[in-house]
Short mmCIF file of C-alpha atoms in Angstrom, two decimals:
data_model
loop_
_atom_site.label_atom_id
_atom_site.label_comp_id
_atom_site.label_asym_id
_atom_site.label_seq_id
_atom_site.Cartn_x
_atom_site.Cartn_y
_atom_site.Cartn_z
CA MET V 1 0.08 -0.48 -0.19
CA ALA V 2 1.05 3.46 -1.22
CA GLN V 3 2.05 5.75 1.82
CA ALA V 4 0.73 8.34 3.02
CA LEU V 5 2.42 12.09 2.43
CA ILE V 6 2.05 14.50 5.01
CA GLU V 7 0.76 18.13 3.77
CA VAL V 8 2.16 20.77 5.22
CA GLU V 9 0.21 24.36 3.68
CA ARG V 10 0.27 27.51 4.56
CA LYS V 11 -2.94 29.34 3.50
CA PHE V 12 -3.38 33.02 2.72
CA ILE V 13 -5.48 35.40 1.01
CA PRO V 14 -3.07 35.89 -2.53
CA GLY V 15 -3.23 39.81 -3.88
CA PRO V 16 -3.96 41.41 -7.19
CA ASP V 17 -0.02 41.52 -7.55
CA THR V 18 0.95 37.89 -6.51
CA GLU V 19 1.47 36.32 -9.74
CA LYS V 20 3.24 38.17 -10.60
CA ARG V 21 5.48 38.86 -7.25
CA LEU V 22 5.97 34.28 -7.55
CA GLN V 23 6.15 35.64 -11.82
CA GLU V 24 9.99 38.23 -10.11
CA LEU V 25 11.28 35.28 -7.62
CA GLY V 26 10.80 32.29 -10.63
CA GLY V 27 8.24 31.20 -10.79
CA THR V 28 6.75 28.99 -12.91
CA LEU V 29 2.66 29.03 -13.85
CA GLU V 30 2.34 24.17 -14.12
CA HIS V 31 -1.48 25.58 -15.42
CA ARG V 32 -5.23 26.68 -14.78
CA VAL V 33 -7.02 24.12 -14.05
CA THR V 34 -11.35 24.37 -13.08
CA PHE V 35 -12.16 21.55 -10.87
CA ARG V 36 -15.26 20.34 -9.05
CA ASP V 37 -15.10 19.83 -5.43
CA SER V 38 -17.82 17.42 -3.32
CA TYR V 39 -17.03 16.26 0.42
CA TYR V 40 -19.25 14.54 2.20
CA ASP V 41 -20.23 14.30 5.94
CA THR V 42 -22.98 12.09 7.95
CA PRO V 43 -25.46 14.43 8.58
CA GLU V 44 -24.21 15.76 12.25
CA LEU V 45 -20.47 16.50 10.19
CA SER V 46 -19.20 13.30 12.30
CA LEU V 47 -15.82 13.39 10.43
CA MET V 48 -15.64 16.71 10.03
CA ARG V 49 -16.20 17.52 13.88
CA ALA V 50 -13.46 14.80 14.48
CA ASP V 51 -11.66 17.09 11.84
CA HIS V 52 -11.65 14.59 8.98
CA TRP V 53 -11.95 15.74 5.07
CA LEU V 54 -13.75 13.70 2.81
CA ARG V 55 -13.18 14.58 -0.24
CA GLN V 56 -14.08 13.19 -4.21
CA ARG V 57 -12.87 15.87 -6.27
CA GLU V 58 -13.73 15.71 -10.70
CA GLY V 59 -11.08 13.46 -12.17
CA SER V 60 -8.58 12.84 -9.13
CA GLY V 61 -10.76 10.62 -7.06
CA TRP V 62 -11.16 10.60 -3.20
CA GLU V 63 -9.04 12.00 -1.03
CA LEU V 64 -9.45 11.84 3.30
CA LYS V 65 -7.84 13.84 5.24
CA TYR V 66 -6.90 14.47 8.69
CA PRO V 67 -4.50 16.06 11.70
CA GLY V 68 -1.02 15.01 11.79
CA VAL V 69 0.92 15.22 15.34
CA ALA V 70 1.89 18.53 14.73
CA VAL V 71 6.01 18.87 15.25
CA VAL V 72 5.95 23.10 14.44
CA ALA V 73 3.24 25.44 16.10
CA GLY V 74 2.50 27.88 13.62
CA PRO V 75 -0.39 29.52 11.52
CA HIS V 76 -0.37 26.79 8.86
CA THR V 77 -1.73 22.74 9.27
CA GLU V 78 0.34 19.23 9.06
CA TYR V 79 -2.31 17.11 6.92
CA VAL V 80 -1.98 13.06 6.33
CA GLU V 81 -3.29 12.56 3.16
CA LEU V 82 -5.05 8.99 1.64
CA THR V 83 -6.04 7.82 -1.88
CA VAL V 84 -6.28 4.73 -1.78
CA GLU V 85 -9.63 3.96 -1.54
CA PRO V 86 -8.57 1.06 1.05
CA ALA V 87 -6.60 3.32 2.92
CA ILE V 88 -8.74 6.37 2.99
CA VAL V 89 -12.49 3.46 4.14
CA ALA V 90 -10.08 2.04 6.87
CA GLN V 91 -10.22 5.16 8.63
CA LEU V 92 -13.47 6.14 8.36
CA CYS V 93 -14.49 2.50 9.30
CA GLU V 94 -12.38 4.07 12.48
CA VAL V 95 -13.20 7.47 13.40
CA LEU V 96 -17.29 6.34 12.97
CA GLY V 97 -16.08 3.58 14.80
CA ALA V 98 -17.76 1.58 11.88
CA ASP V 99 -17.14 -2.32 10.82
CA ILE V 100 -17.80 -3.50 7.42
CA LEU V 101 -15.46 -6.48 5.88
CA GLY V 102 -15.09 -6.31 2.94
CA ALA V 103 -15.36 -2.85 1.83
CA GLY V 104 -12.60 -1.50 -0.72
CA SER V 105 -14.81 0.87 -2.23
CA VAL V 106 -15.57 4.77 -0.65
CA ALA V 107 -18.44 4.91 -3.20
CA VAL V 108 -19.95 1.82 -1.58
CA VAL V 109 -19.40 2.74 1.81
CA LEU V 110 -20.99 5.62 1.54
CA GLY V 111 -24.68 4.78 2.27
CA PRO V 112 -23.69 1.38 4.81
CA LEU V 113 -21.72 4.73 6.72
CA GLY V 114 -24.30 7.46 6.14
CA LEU V 115 -22.03 9.86 4.01
CA GLN V 116 -23.54 11.97 1.81
CA GLU V 117 -21.77 14.71 -0.25
CA VAL V 118 -22.68 17.94 2.40
CA ALA V 119 -20.97 21.15 -0.10
CA SER V 120 -19.91 21.15 -3.95
CA PHE V 121 -18.34 23.96 -5.58
CA VAL V 122 -16.41 24.34 -8.66
CA THR V 123 -13.09 25.99 -8.32
CA LYS V 124 -10.62 27.86 -10.43
CA ARG V 125 -7.18 27.74 -10.54
CA SER V 126 -4.09 28.75 -11.10
CA ALA V 127 -1.18 25.91 -10.30
CA TRP V 128 2.69 26.88 -9.57
CA LYS V 129 6.34 25.16 -8.39
CA LEU V 130 8.60 27.86 -7.56
CA VAL V 131 12.75 26.39 -6.02
CA LEU V 132 13.34 28.52 -4.07
CA SER V 133 16.89 30.30 -4.55
CA GLY V 134 20.10 28.67 -3.42
CA ALA V 135 18.50 25.36 -2.71
CA ASP V 136 19.76 22.78 -3.32
CA GLU V 137 18.29 21.32 -7.03
CA GLU V 138 16.92 17.82 -6.31
CA GLU V 139 14.59 19.33 -3.88
CA PRO V 140 11.26 19.42 -4.54
CA PRO V 141 9.94 22.64 -5.58
CA LEU V 142 7.16 24.01 -3.52
CA ARG V 143 3.17 23.97 -4.95
CA VAL V 144 0.93 27.07 -4.87
CA ASP V 145 -2.62 27.23 -5.71
CA LEU V 146 -3.96 30.03 -6.22
CA ASP V 147 -7.51 29.42 -6.33
CA THR V 148 -11.11 31.24 -6.90
CA ALA V 149 -13.89 29.43 -5.69
CA ASP V 150 -17.44 29.80 -7.70
CA PHE V 151 -19.44 31.22 -5.36
CA GLY V 152 -17.07 34.61 -5.08
CA TYR V 153 -13.99 33.54 -2.61
CA ALA V 154 -10.23 33.42 -3.65
CA VAL V 155 -7.43 31.58 -1.21
CA GLY V 156 -4.03 30.84 -1.99
CA GLU V 157 -2.05 28.06 -0.02
CA VAL V 158 1.83 27.06 0.33
CA GLU V 159 2.22 23.92 -0.03
CA ALA V 160 4.70 20.61 0.65
CA LEU V 161 4.92 17.75 0.42
CA VAL V 162 6.83 15.61 3.04
CA HIS V 163 7.56 11.29 3.91
CA GLU V 164 8.23 11.14 7.42
CA LYS V 165 7.68 13.85 10.91
CA ALA V 166 11.58 15.04 10.73
CA GLU V 167 11.23 16.37 7.65
CA VAL V 168 8.53 18.68 8.56
CA PRO V 169 10.49 21.37 10.07
CA ALA V 170 12.38 22.43 7.04
CA ALA V 171 9.80 22.52 5.01
CA LEU V 172 8.19 23.97 7.07
CA ASP V 173 10.65 27.01 6.84
CA LYS V 174 10.76 27.52 3.33
CA ILE V 175 6.94 27.62 3.27
CA ASN V 176 7.60 30.51 5.52
CA SER V 177 10.09 32.43 3.67
CA LEU V 178 8.23 31.94 0.76
CA SER V 179 4.98 33.37 2.16
CA SER V 180 6.94 36.49 3.29
CA MET V 181 8.48 37.10 0.33
CA LEU V 182 4.92 37.30 -0.84
CA GLY V 183 3.93 39.72 1.32
CA VAL V 184 2.18 37.12 3.76
CA PRO V 185 1.79 38.50 7.51
CA ALA V 186 3.99 36.45 9.76
CA GLN V 187 0.78 35.12 11.70
CA GLU V 188 -1.60 35.74 9.20
CA THR V 189 -4.07 32.48 8.14
CA ALA V 190 -7.22 32.29 5.48
CA PRO V 191 -10.05 29.82 6.19
CA ALA V 192 -10.57 26.06 3.65
CA LYS V 193 -12.85 27.16 1.05
CA VAL V 194 -14.84 24.36 2.46
CA ILE V 195 -14.85 26.21 5.97
CA MET V 196 -16.87 29.52 4.35
CA HIS V 197 -19.07 27.30 1.81
CA LEU V 198 -20.21 26.64 4.91
CA GLN V 199 -20.58 29.27 6.96
CA ARG V 200 -22.38 31.42 3.61
CA PHE V 201 -24.88 28.25 2.72
CA ARG V 202 -24.96 26.58 5.96
CA PRO V 203 -24.52 28.63 9.06
CA GLN V 204 -25.77 26.11 11.72
CA ASP V 205 -24.18 23.63 10.50
CA TYR V 206 -20.73 26.05 10.45
CA GLN V 207 -21.57 27.47 14.05
CA HIS V 208 -21.63 23.88 15.31
CA LEU V 209 -18.11 23.02 13.92
CA LEU V 210 -17.03 26.19 16.08
CA GLU V 211 -18.64 24.62 19.14
CA VAL V 212 -16.46 21.57 18.93
CA TYR V 213 -13.11 22.92 18.61
CA SER V 214 -11.12 25.30 21.17
CA PRO V 215 -9.76 28.46 19.27
CA ARG V 216 -6.02 27.18 18.95
CA GLU V 217 -8.11 23.45 16.88
CA ARG V 218 -9.38 25.17 14.78
CA PRO V 219 -10.04 23.24 11.36
CA GLN V 220 -8.67 23.91 8.04
CA GLY V 221 -7.89 27.64 9.13
CA THR V 222 -11.74 28.31 11.72
CA LYS V 223 -11.92 31.41 13.48
CA ALA V 224 -14.72 32.45 15.53
CA PRO V 225 -17.65 34.16 13.23
CA ASP V 226 -16.38 37.22 14.52
CA SER V 227 -12.88 37.89 13.12
CA SER V 228 -11.65 38.35 9.79
CA LEU V 229 -13.80 35.45 8.31
CA GLY V 230 -16.08 37.78 6.84
#
């Protein structure tokens, strides 16, 4: 089975000159793409309340994200990414306290686990990659995604994928360095698109999510309603 990757990322609010700045720093625009994301959960949002995020992306299949053990504190997130369906099913069964024998397909277990679509939206993305000046030529580039969702929310993220927890601090240093070069304030965070979608279209569910987490534990960049989410 493929090893799960640890996604270290930092979200930010892009400005009108972000793409120009990426070009100045030597970034390469890989592609512009439009896709639909659909998130699945129980009616009570049992997965999201446990900081698990099950997504089906148009053309890319299923992905489950859940938090790894934070190695470094700060305005970033560290999530384990599962994309192999049997591993996703096993984790879903564990977090939901279910036991479904012989099920290797996510689609097959949606019904038995009581999972249904809770959010769906289209995103236009500009995907960039960039190797910081002075970095080893063999070092994997940082990825910068600039997204605009069809409900009007724009967010950027600087991301590195690593295999081991020991690699997280170095990846985070690079992410913070590039974020600074892009003019992102040191402690700025930005909510994930799905969080903003819930806030706008399922406000009661959004409030219920906020009640589960303390301010230090909010999922994927959430903030209290009276903060900068507005």
